[in-house]
Amino acid sequence: MKGKTVALLLALLLLLPLAASAETELYVKKVDNLPENFIFGMDISSVIAEENSGVKYYGFDGQEQDLLKILADSGITHIRVRVWNHPYDAQGRGFGGGNCDIETALAIGKRAAKYGLKLIVDFHYSDFWADPGKQMVPLAWKDMNMEEKTEALYQFTKESLALLRDGGVDVAMVQVGNETNGGLCGETDWGKITRLMKAGIQAVRETCPDALASLHFTDPQNTGNYAWYAQTMAENGVDYDVFASSYYPYWHGDLDNLAAVLSQVAETYGKRVIVMETSWAYTGEDSDFSGNTISDESAVEKNYPYTVQGQVNSLRDIADTLVNRTKNAIGMVYWEGAWITVGGASREENSTLWEKYGSGWASSFASVYDPNDAGQYFGGSAVDNQAFFDPSGHPLESLKVFQLMRDGYGEAPETEQPEEAKTAGGEEAPSNYIRDPGFENGGEGWTFHDLRHADQLYVEDKKNDSLTGTKHAHFWSAAQNSVEFTLEQQVDGLPEGNFSFSISIMGGDAGEYEAYAFVKLNGETVATAPMKITSWNNWDTGTIPEFFHPAGADVTVGVYVKCQGKGAGAWGKIDDALLTPVQ
Ligand code: CA
């Protein structure tokens, strides 16, 4: 803890000169043809919980200011808020993640309207987070049949939107569902999902006729994904205006692909398209003692550096792709750009605030509704390093990108984005010899060898537990001393030469354990690298920096795990193997 506090203080000190000098160094390449009415949105769903926890925000003049005004002054046009049906337990204690019910949306929407900002309403139709991994039905609708649930969703949408409308909120767009890749409201059958969507859209049309009705999906990188969703919507007669996509550059493929899959939907079905969620990190450091989605340790595809300039470049390139290379694109929305640390000097201090005000991603009280996920790994912000504000609430220079990309700003550095240039080069040899390295194809080429009798060993589809993409290899077992396995892959076609191998793990309740990455040549282990199992979202990468592969030798790479378990059952996730030539 002490080391971390020192690191935090150092980071704070380092930010001061950066903020002062960055103005002359920042470079923003102009986005040609940027329409006046292009949507630059910001999701700030957690803001009220943040403010209740003591967080303050400052303008570029150094004065404390309403976050909504700071954003309006920075070229943001729309505010996005998620809406959960009832994110509270029976005692009225909030589940966290901003405790985002309709009253919270109303309070944010009113402040937005005060500064001329429009609202994008994001109905999850759940009592807590809905995403590709889970679409849990609201507790109050649990025992309803389809008829009743459809009516309840219609009424809830209607009443919620009426409340916003009558409160003077400028509702510009309404999302019926959030990242509804495989479910909605507890239903997984597309006939039923689309029936629910139609009821929600009908409520939007009747209550806010000027608002755009939007459906939201993710994983644009999966071949054929968006074409299939759009076709399914058309076949089921769903009448919507905007096809929305999440696009996190470290998970969701490249910009060429994004432009192609969105343009296909726009052209085929005459829909408008939008990037409804994106973000990039300005630092690899955590500042609230709760692990982040991406950090220096995560082996994510790092398209840009984790710097203020990296944040600028990422956003500018997305805007350019949407405006100049995508059909019918109307805008982009940044996800939770103000969800910074609540400011305590320890995890314990912060945890008190997260629990009391709902300013962490989940509180312990969420366990009654979501025992398997939030109930076990509740904590703070996973995106404080992707915000537009430093840990003290002062804006980063990158917040100016929305205005500066209209005309361009600063001098182009001589070597612009070397990472990008590298990937654009020749492709004589693969950069990764592992088949299905991130388990996104269900674990093709991988084999589990169960050496005890673990209860669960399989490839799981759950984005929140994946290092990249949505899938990973999962293990869990209830009994002590029942976890021991290898997960390995025989690699074909590896030429003679020097290679490195790495693979990542996270997990918990391991008790006494042994875990390592290994390389075998002709069945003999020739190298290992230890891996740590600590807690949720704390990924550890085992790296074998170099081994020599003689021509013709059989090579097998993988991971060995053995856990005594703490009694609660050892569990873990394995993701992102990389076998790459060493020059
Ligand atoms: Ca954090």
mmCIF file with all atom_site columns, C-alpha atoms in Angstrom, residues 425-576:
data_model
loop_
_atom_site.group_PDB
_atom_site.id
_atom_site.type_symbol
_atom_site.label_atom_id
_atom_site.label_alt_id
_atom_site.label_comp_id
_atom_site.label_asym_id
_atom_site.label_entity_id
_atom_site.label_seq_id
_atom_site.pdbx_PDB_ins_code
_atom_site.Cartn_x
_atom_site.Cartn_y
_atom_site.Cartn_z
_atom_site.occupancy
_atom_site.B_iso_or_equiv
_atom_site.pdbx_formal_charge
_atom_site.auth_seq_id
_atom_site.auth_comp_id
_atom_site.auth_asym_id
_atom_site.auth_atom_id
_atom_site.pdbx_PDB_model_num
ATOM 1   C CA . GLY A 1 425 ? 4.319   -3.011  -42.914 1.00 0.00 ? 425 GLY A CA 1
ATOM 2   C CA . GLY A 1 426 ? 4.988   -6.322  -44.684 1.00 0.00 ? 426 GLY A CA 1
ATOM 3   C CA . GLU A 1 427 ? 3.657   -9.590  -43.322 1.00 0.00 ? 427 GLU A CA 1
ATOM 4   C CA . GLU A 1 428 ? 6.196   -12.253 -44.297 1.00 0.00 ? 428 GLU A CA 1
ATOM 5   C CA . ALA A 1 429 ? 6.016   -14.091 -40.974 1.00 0.00 ? 429 ALA A CA 1
ATOM 6   C CA . PRO A 1 430 ? 3.100   -14.241 -38.532 1.00 0.00 ? 430 PRO A CA 1
ATOM 7   C CA . SER A 1 431 ? 3.616   -12.118 -35.435 1.00 0.00 ? 431 SER A CA 1
ATOM 8   C CA . ASN A 1 432 ? 1.835   -14.748 -33.309 1.00 0.00 ? 432 ASN A CA 1
ATOM 9   C CA . TYR A 1 433 ? 2.058   -18.490 -34.041 1.00 0.00 ? 433 TYR A CA 1
ATOM 10  C CA . ILE A 1 434 ? -0.690  -19.417 -31.546 1.00 0.00 ? 434 ILE A CA 1
ATOM 11  C CA . ARG A 1 435 ? -4.032  -20.503 -32.996 1.00 0.00 ? 435 ARG A CA 1
ATOM 12  C CA . ASP A 1 436 ? -6.943  -18.670 -31.402 1.00 0.00 ? 436 ASP A CA 1
ATOM 13  C CA . PRO A 1 437 ? -4.620  -16.853 -28.958 1.00 0.00 ? 437 PRO A CA 1
ATOM 14  C CA . GLY A 1 438 ? -7.443  -15.012 -27.170 1.00 0.00 ? 438 GLY A CA 1
ATOM 15  C CA . PHE A 1 439 ? -9.966  -17.938 -27.167 1.00 0.00 ? 439 PHE A CA 1
ATOM 16  C CA . GLU A 1 440 ? -12.371 -15.875 -29.265 1.00 0.00 ? 440 GLU A CA 1
ATOM 17  C CA . ASN A 1 441 ? -13.005 -18.863 -31.560 1.00 0.00 ? 441 ASN A CA 1
ATOM 18  C CA . GLY A 1 442 ? -13.928 -21.035 -28.604 1.00 0.00 ? 442 GLY A CA 1
ATOM 19  C CA . GLY A 1 443 ? -10.419 -22.324 -27.926 1.00 0.00 ? 443 GLY A CA 1
ATOM 20  C CA . GLU A 1 444 ? -9.455  -23.795 -31.328 1.00 0.00 ? 444 GLU A CA 1
ATOM 21  C CA . GLY A 1 445 ? -6.212  -25.719 -31.015 1.00 0.00 ? 445 GLY A CA 1
ATOM 22  C CA . TRP A 1 446 ? -6.233  -25.655 -27.196 1.00 0.00 ? 446 TRP A CA 1
ATOM 23  C CA . THR A 1 447 ? -6.561  -28.686 -24.905 1.00 0.00 ? 447 THR A CA 1
ATOM 24  C CA . PHE A 1 448 ? -7.302  -28.888 -21.191 1.00 0.00 ? 448 PHE A CA 1
ATOM 25  C CA . HIS A 1 449 ? -5.728  -31.816 -19.319 1.00 0.00 ? 449 HIS A CA 1
ATOM 26  C CA . ASP A 1 450 ? -7.600  -32.229 -16.031 1.00 0.00 ? 450 ASP A CA 1
ATOM 27  C CA . LEU A 1 451 ? -5.170  -33.776 -13.559 1.00 0.00 ? 451 LEU A CA 1
ATOM 28  C CA . ARG A 1 452 ? -7.626  -33.802 -10.591 1.00 0.00 ? 452 ARG A CA 1
ATOM 29  C CA . HIS A 1 453 ? -11.362 -33.358 -10.906 1.00 0.00 ? 453 HIS A CA 1
ATOM 30  C CA . ALA A 1 454 ? -12.058 -29.681 -11.331 1.00 0.00 ? 454 ALA A CA 1
ATOM 31  C CA . ASP A 1 455 ? -15.731 -28.761 -11.530 1.00 0.00 ? 455 ASP A CA 1
ATOM 32  C CA . GLN A 1 456 ? -15.304 -26.339 -14.414 1.00 0.00 ? 456 GLN A CA 1
ATOM 33  C CA . LEU A 1 457 ? -12.694 -26.111 -17.159 1.00 0.00 ? 457 LEU A CA 1
ATOM 34  C CA . TYR A 1 458 ? -13.920 -24.473 -20.324 1.00 0.00 ? 458 TYR A CA 1
ATOM 35  C CA . VAL A 1 459 ? -13.809 -21.472 -22.630 1.00 0.00 ? 459 VAL A CA 1
ATOM 36  C CA . GLU A 1 460 ? -16.132 -18.829 -21.247 1.00 0.00 ? 460 GLU A CA 1
ATOM 37  C CA . ASP A 1 461 ? -17.825 -15.934 -23.045 1.00 0.00 ? 461 ASP A CA 1
ATOM 38  C CA . LYS A 1 462 ? -17.754 -13.072 -20.559 1.00 0.00 ? 462 LYS A CA 1
ATOM 39  C CA . LYS A 1 463 ? -16.203 -9.749  -21.494 1.00 0.00 ? 463 LYS A CA 1
ATOM 40  C CA . ASN A 1 464 ? -15.698 -8.488  -17.947 1.00 0.00 ? 464 ASN A CA 1
ATOM 41  C CA . ASP A 1 465 ? -13.549 -11.499 -17.141 1.00 0.00 ? 465 ASP A CA 1
ATOM 42  C CA . SER A 1 466 ? -11.553 -11.409 -20.369 1.00 0.00 ? 466 SER A CA 1
ATOM 43  C CA . LEU A 1 467 ? -8.259  -9.642  -20.815 1.00 0.00 ? 467 LEU A CA 1
ATOM 44  C CA . THR A 1 468 ? -9.189  -8.862  -24.423 1.00 0.00 ? 468 THR A CA 1
ATOM 45  C CA . GLY A 1 469 ? -12.246 -9.652  -26.498 1.00 0.00 ? 469 GLY A CA 1
ATOM 46  C CA . THR A 1 470 ? -15.113 -11.430 -24.771 1.00 0.00 ? 470 THR A CA 1
ATOM 47  C CA . LYS A 1 471 ? -13.763 -14.951 -24.224 1.00 0.00 ? 471 LYS A CA 1
ATOM 48  C CA . HIS A 1 472 ? -11.075 -16.673 -22.158 1.00 0.00 ? 472 HIS A CA 1
ATOM 49  C CA . ALA A 1 473 ? -10.285 -20.067 -20.631 1.00 0.00 ? 473 ALA A CA 1
ATOM 50  C CA . HIS A 1 474 ? -12.047 -20.452 -17.273 1.00 0.00 ? 474 HIS A CA 1
ATOM 51  C CA . PHE A 1 475 ? -11.424 -22.712 -14.287 1.00 0.00 ? 475 PHE A CA 1
ATOM 52  C CA . TRP A 1 476 ? -13.281 -23.149 -11.008 1.00 0.00 ? 476 TRP A CA 1
ATOM 53  C CA . SER A 1 477 ? -13.695 -25.869 -8.459  1.00 0.00 ? 477 SER A CA 1
ATOM 54  C CA . ALA A 1 478 ? -15.489 -25.923 -5.093  1.00 0.00 ? 478 ALA A CA 1
ATOM 55  C CA . ALA A 1 479 ? -13.515 -28.563 -3.201  1.00 0.00 ? 479 ALA A CA 1
ATOM 56  C CA . GLN A 1 480 ? -10.018 -28.115 -1.810  1.00 0.00 ? 480 GLN A CA 1
ATOM 57  C CA . ASN A 1 481 ? -7.188  -29.681 -3.798  1.00 0.00 ? 481 ASN A CA 1
ATOM 58  C CA . SER A 1 482 ? -9.346  -30.267 -6.836  1.00 0.00 ? 482 SER A CA 1
ATOM 59  C CA . VAL A 1 483 ? -7.687  -27.824 -9.213  1.00 0.00 ? 483 VAL A CA 1
ATOM 60  C CA . GLU A 1 484 ? -4.730  -29.125 -11.177 1.00 0.00 ? 484 GLU A CA 1
ATOM 61  C CA . PHE A 1 485 ? -4.608  -28.913 -14.939 1.00 0.00 ? 485 PHE A CA 1
ATOM 62  C CA . THR A 1 486 ? -2.658  -27.902 -17.966 1.00 0.00 ? 486 THR A CA 1
ATOM 63  C CA . LEU A 1 487 ? -4.037  -25.892 -20.835 1.00 0.00 ? 487 LEU A CA 1
ATOM 64  C CA . GLU A 1 488 ? -1.842  -26.339 -23.857 1.00 0.00 ? 488 GLU A CA 1
ATOM 65  C CA . GLN A 1 489 ? -1.493  -26.099 -27.591 1.00 0.00 ? 489 GLN A CA 1
ATOM 66  C CA . GLN A 1 490 ? 0.714   -27.969 -30.009 1.00 0.00 ? 490 GLN A CA 1
ATOM 67  C CA . VAL A 1 491 ? 2.054   -25.400 -32.434 1.00 0.00 ? 491 VAL A CA 1
ATOM 68  C CA . ASP A 1 492 ? 2.308   -26.330 -36.095 1.00 0.00 ? 492 ASP A CA 1
ATOM 69  C CA . GLY A 1 493 ? 4.490   -24.747 -38.714 1.00 0.00 ? 493 GLY A CA 1
ATOM 70  C CA . LEU A 1 494 ? 6.994   -23.097 -36.393 1.00 0.00 ? 494 LEU A CA 1
ATOM 71  C CA . PRO A 1 495 ? 10.246  -22.423 -38.280 1.00 0.00 ? 495 PRO A CA 1
ATOM 72  C CA . GLU A 1 496 ? 13.706  -22.775 -36.770 1.00 0.00 ? 496 GLU A CA 1
ATOM 73  C CA . GLY A 1 497 ? 14.677  -19.789 -34.664 1.00 0.00 ? 497 GLY A CA 1
ATOM 74  C CA . ASN A 1 498 ? 14.375  -17.932 -31.390 1.00 0.00 ? 498 ASN A CA 1
ATOM 75  C CA . PHE A 1 499 ? 10.931  -17.265 -29.965 1.00 0.00 ? 499 PHE A CA 1
ATOM 76  C CA . SER A 1 500 ? 9.289   -15.860 -26.874 1.00 0.00 ? 500 SER A CA 1
ATOM 77  C CA . PHE A 1 501 ? 6.097   -17.154 -25.283 1.00 0.00 ? 501 PHE A CA 1
ATOM 78  C CA . SER A 1 502 ? 3.710   -15.426 -22.881 1.00 0.00 ? 502 SER A CA 1
ATOM 79  C CA . ILE A 1 503 ? 0.228   -16.008 -21.492 1.00 0.00 ? 503 ILE A CA 1
ATOM 80  C CA . SER A 1 504 ? -1.820  -14.219 -18.812 1.00 0.00 ? 504 SER A CA 1
ATOM 81  C CA . ILE A 1 505 ? -3.860  -15.316 -15.817 1.00 0.00 ? 505 ILE A CA 1
ATOM 82  C CA . MET A 1 506 ? -6.062  -13.783 -13.137 1.00 0.00 ? 506 MET A CA 1
ATOM 83  C CA . GLY A 1 507 ? -8.033  -15.448 -10.385 1.00 0.00 ? 507 GLY A CA 1
ATOM 84  C CA . GLY A 1 508 ? -8.629  -15.784 -6.678  1.00 0.00 ? 508 GLY A CA 1
ATOM 85  C CA . ASP A 1 509 ? -9.218  -17.955 -3.612  1.00 0.00 ? 509 ASP A CA 1
ATOM 86  C CA . ALA A 1 510 ? -6.226  -19.964 -4.739  1.00 0.00 ? 510 ALA A CA 1
ATOM 87  C CA . GLY A 1 511 ? -4.710  -20.704 -1.311  1.00 0.00 ? 511 GLY A CA 1
ATOM 88  C CA . GLU A 1 512 ? -1.359  -22.428 -1.796  1.00 0.00 ? 512 GLU A CA 1
ATOM 89  C CA . TYR A 1 513 ? -0.834  -22.605 -5.532  1.00 0.00 ? 513 TYR A CA 1
ATOM 90  C CA . GLU A 1 514 ? 1.595   -23.148 -8.335  1.00 0.00 ? 514 GLU A CA 1
ATOM 91  C CA . ALA A 1 515 ? 1.091   -21.603 -11.756 1.00 0.00 ? 515 ALA A CA 1
ATOM 92  C CA . TYR A 1 516 ? 3.476   -21.190 -14.649 1.00 0.00 ? 516 TYR A CA 1
ATOM 93  C CA . ALA A 1 517 ? 3.722   -20.814 -18.388 1.00 0.00 ? 517 ALA A CA 1
ATOM 94  C CA . PHE A 1 518 ? 5.758   -23.502 -20.138 1.00 0.00 ? 518 PHE A CA 1
ATOM 95  C CA . VAL A 1 519 ? 7.358   -24.489 -23.418 1.00 0.00 ? 519 VAL A CA 1
ATOM 96  C CA . LYS A 1 520 ? 7.958   -28.145 -24.338 1.00 0.00 ? 520 LYS A CA 1
ATOM 97  C CA . LEU A 1 521 ? 10.134  -29.383 -27.183 1.00 0.00 ? 521 LEU A CA 1
ATOM 98  C CA . ASN A 1 522 ? 9.534   -32.993 -28.232 1.00 0.00 ? 522 ASN A CA 1
ATOM 99  C CA . GLY A 1 523 ? 7.619   -33.503 -24.986 1.00 0.00 ? 523 GLY A CA 1
ATOM 100 C CA . GLU A 1 524 ? 10.374  -32.176 -22.690 1.00 0.00 ? 524 GLU A CA 1
ATOM 101 C CA . THR A 1 525 ? 9.794   -28.980 -20.712 1.00 0.00 ? 525 THR A CA 1
ATOM 102 C CA . VAL A 1 526 ? 12.585  -26.600 -21.727 1.00 0.00 ? 526 VAL A CA 1
ATOM 103 C CA . ALA A 1 527 ? 11.400  -23.350 -20.102 1.00 0.00 ? 527 ALA A CA 1
ATOM 104 C CA . THR A 1 528 ? 8.888   -22.116 -17.524 1.00 0.00 ? 528 THR A CA 1
ATOM 105 C CA . ALA A 1 529 ? 7.812   -18.720 -16.178 1.00 0.00 ? 529 ALA A CA 1
ATOM 106 C CA . PRO A 1 530 ? 5.887   -18.357 -12.897 1.00 0.00 ? 530 PRO A CA 1
ATOM 107 C CA . MET A 1 531 ? 2.492   -16.615 -12.798 1.00 0.00 ? 531 MET A CA 1
ATOM 108 C CA . LYS A 1 532 ? 0.702   -14.991 -9.864  1.00 0.00 ? 532 LYS A CA 1
ATOM 109 C CA . ILE A 1 533 ? -2.939  -15.588 -8.963  1.00 0.00 ? 533 ILE A CA 1
ATOM 110 C CA . THR A 1 534 ? -4.058  -12.674 -6.799  1.00 0.00 ? 534 THR A CA 1
ATOM 111 C CA . SER A 1 535 ? -7.506  -11.125 -7.280  1.00 0.00 ? 535 SER A CA 1
ATOM 112 C CA . TRP A 1 536 ? -10.103 -10.235 -9.850  1.00 0.00 ? 536 TRP A CA 1
ATOM 113 C CA . ASN A 1 537 ? -8.872  -8.226  -12.799 1.00 0.00 ? 537 ASN A CA 1
ATOM 114 C CA . ASN A 1 538 ? -5.271  -8.309  -11.607 1.00 0.00 ? 538 ASN A CA 1
ATOM 115 C CA . TRP A 1 539 ? -3.796  -10.066 -14.598 1.00 0.00 ? 539 TRP A CA 1
ATOM 116 C CA . ASP A 1 540 ? -0.319  -11.502 -14.394 1.00 0.00 ? 540 ASP A CA 1
ATOM 117 C CA . THR A 1 541 ? 1.632   -12.440 -17.485 1.00 0.00 ? 541 THR A CA 1
ATOM 118 C CA . GLY A 1 542 ? 4.080   -15.354 -17.487 1.00 0.00 ? 542 GLY A CA 1
ATOM 119 C CA . THR A 1 543 ? 6.772   -14.591 -20.049 1.00 0.00 ? 543 THR A CA 1
ATOM 120 C CA . ILE A 1 544 ? 9.457   -16.889 -21.372 1.00 0.00 ? 544 ILE A CA 1
ATOM 121 C CA . PRO A 1 545 ? 11.615  -14.249 -23.027 1.00 0.00 ? 545 PRO A CA 1
ATOM 122 C CA . GLU A 1 546 ? 13.546  -16.542 -25.346 1.00 0.00 ? 546 GLU A CA 1
ATOM 123 C CA . PHE A 1 547 ? 13.885  -20.183 -26.357 1.00 0.00 ? 547 PHE A CA 1
ATOM 124 C CA . PHE A 1 548 ? 15.434  -21.803 -29.410 1.00 0.00 ? 548 PHE A CA 1
ATOM 125 C CA . HIS A 1 549 ? 13.273  -23.955 -31.645 1.00 0.00 ? 549 HIS A CA 1
ATOM 126 C CA . PRO A 1 550 ? 15.355  -26.398 -33.723 1.00 0.00 ? 550 PRO A CA 1
ATOM 127 C CA . ALA A 1 551 ? 13.945  -27.266 -37.165 1.00 0.00 ? 551 ALA A CA 1
ATOM 128 C CA . GLY A 1 552 ? 11.401  -30.080 -36.993 1.00 0.00 ? 552 GLY A CA 1
ATOM 129 C CA . ALA A 1 553 ? 11.069  -30.250 -33.188 1.00 0.00 ? 553 ALA A CA 1
ATOM 130 C CA . ASP A 1 554 ? 7.506   -30.629 -31.884 1.00 0.00 ? 554 ASP A CA 1
ATOM 131 C CA . VAL A 1 555 ? 6.617   -27.618 -29.808 1.00 0.00 ? 555 VAL A CA 1
ATOM 132 C CA . THR A 1 556 ? 3.875   -27.377 -27.199 1.00 0.00 ? 556 THR A CA 1
ATOM 133 C CA . VAL A 1 557 ? 3.179   -24.256 -25.171 1.00 0.00 ? 557 VAL A CA 1
ATOM 134 C CA . GLY A 1 558 ? 0.725   -23.667 -22.347 1.00 0.00 ? 558 GLY A CA 1
ATOM 135 C CA . VAL A 1 559 ? 0.067   -23.082 -18.714 1.00 0.00 ? 559 VAL A CA 1
ATOM 136 C CA . TYR A 1 560 ? 0.116   -25.334 -15.641 1.00 0.00 ? 560 TYR A CA 1
ATOM 137 C CA . VAL A 1 561 ? -2.103  -24.484 -12.648 1.00 0.00 ? 561 VAL A CA 1
ATOM 138 C CA . LYS A 1 562 ? -2.467  -26.222 -9.289  1.00 0.00 ? 562 LYS A CA 1
ATOM 139 C CA . CYS A 1 563 ? -4.428  -24.657 -6.398  1.00 0.00 ? 563 CYS A CA 1
ATOM 140 C CA . GLN A 1 564 ? -5.094  -25.944 -2.928  1.00 0.00 ? 564 GLN A CA 1
ATOM 141 C CA . GLY A 1 565 ? -8.041  -23.526 -2.709  1.00 0.00 ? 565 GLY A CA 1
ATOM 142 C CA . LYS A 1 566 ? -9.235  -21.503 0.236   1.00 0.00 ? 566 LYS A CA 1
ATOM 143 C CA . GLY A 1 567 ? -12.459 -23.441 0.715   1.00 0.00 ? 567 GLY A CA 1
ATOM 144 C CA . ALA A 1 568 ? -14.553 -20.973 -1.249  1.00 0.00 ? 568 ALA A CA 1
ATOM 145 C CA . GLY A 1 569 ? -13.259 -22.623 -4.403  1.00 0.00 ? 569 GLY A CA 1
ATOM 146 C CA . ALA A 1 570 ? -10.254 -21.597 -6.431  1.00 0.00 ? 570 ALA A CA 1
ATOM 147 C CA . TRP A 1 571 ? -11.089 -19.889 -9.700  1.00 0.00 ? 571 TRP A CA 1
ATOM 148 C CA . GLY A 1 572 ? -9.311  -18.149 -12.518 1.00 0.00 ? 572 GLY A CA 1
ATOM 149 C CA . LYS A 1 573 ? -9.200  -16.988 -16.108 1.00 0.00 ? 573 LYS A CA 1
ATOM 150 C CA . ILE A 1 574 ? -6.491  -17.437 -18.729 1.00 0.00 ? 574 ILE A CA 1
ATOM 151 C CA . ASP A 1 575 ? -6.197  -15.292 -21.825 1.00 0.00 ? 575 ASP A CA 1
ATOM 152 C CA . ASP A 1 576 ? -4.009  -13.936 -24.605 1.00 0.00 ? 576 ASP A CA 1
#
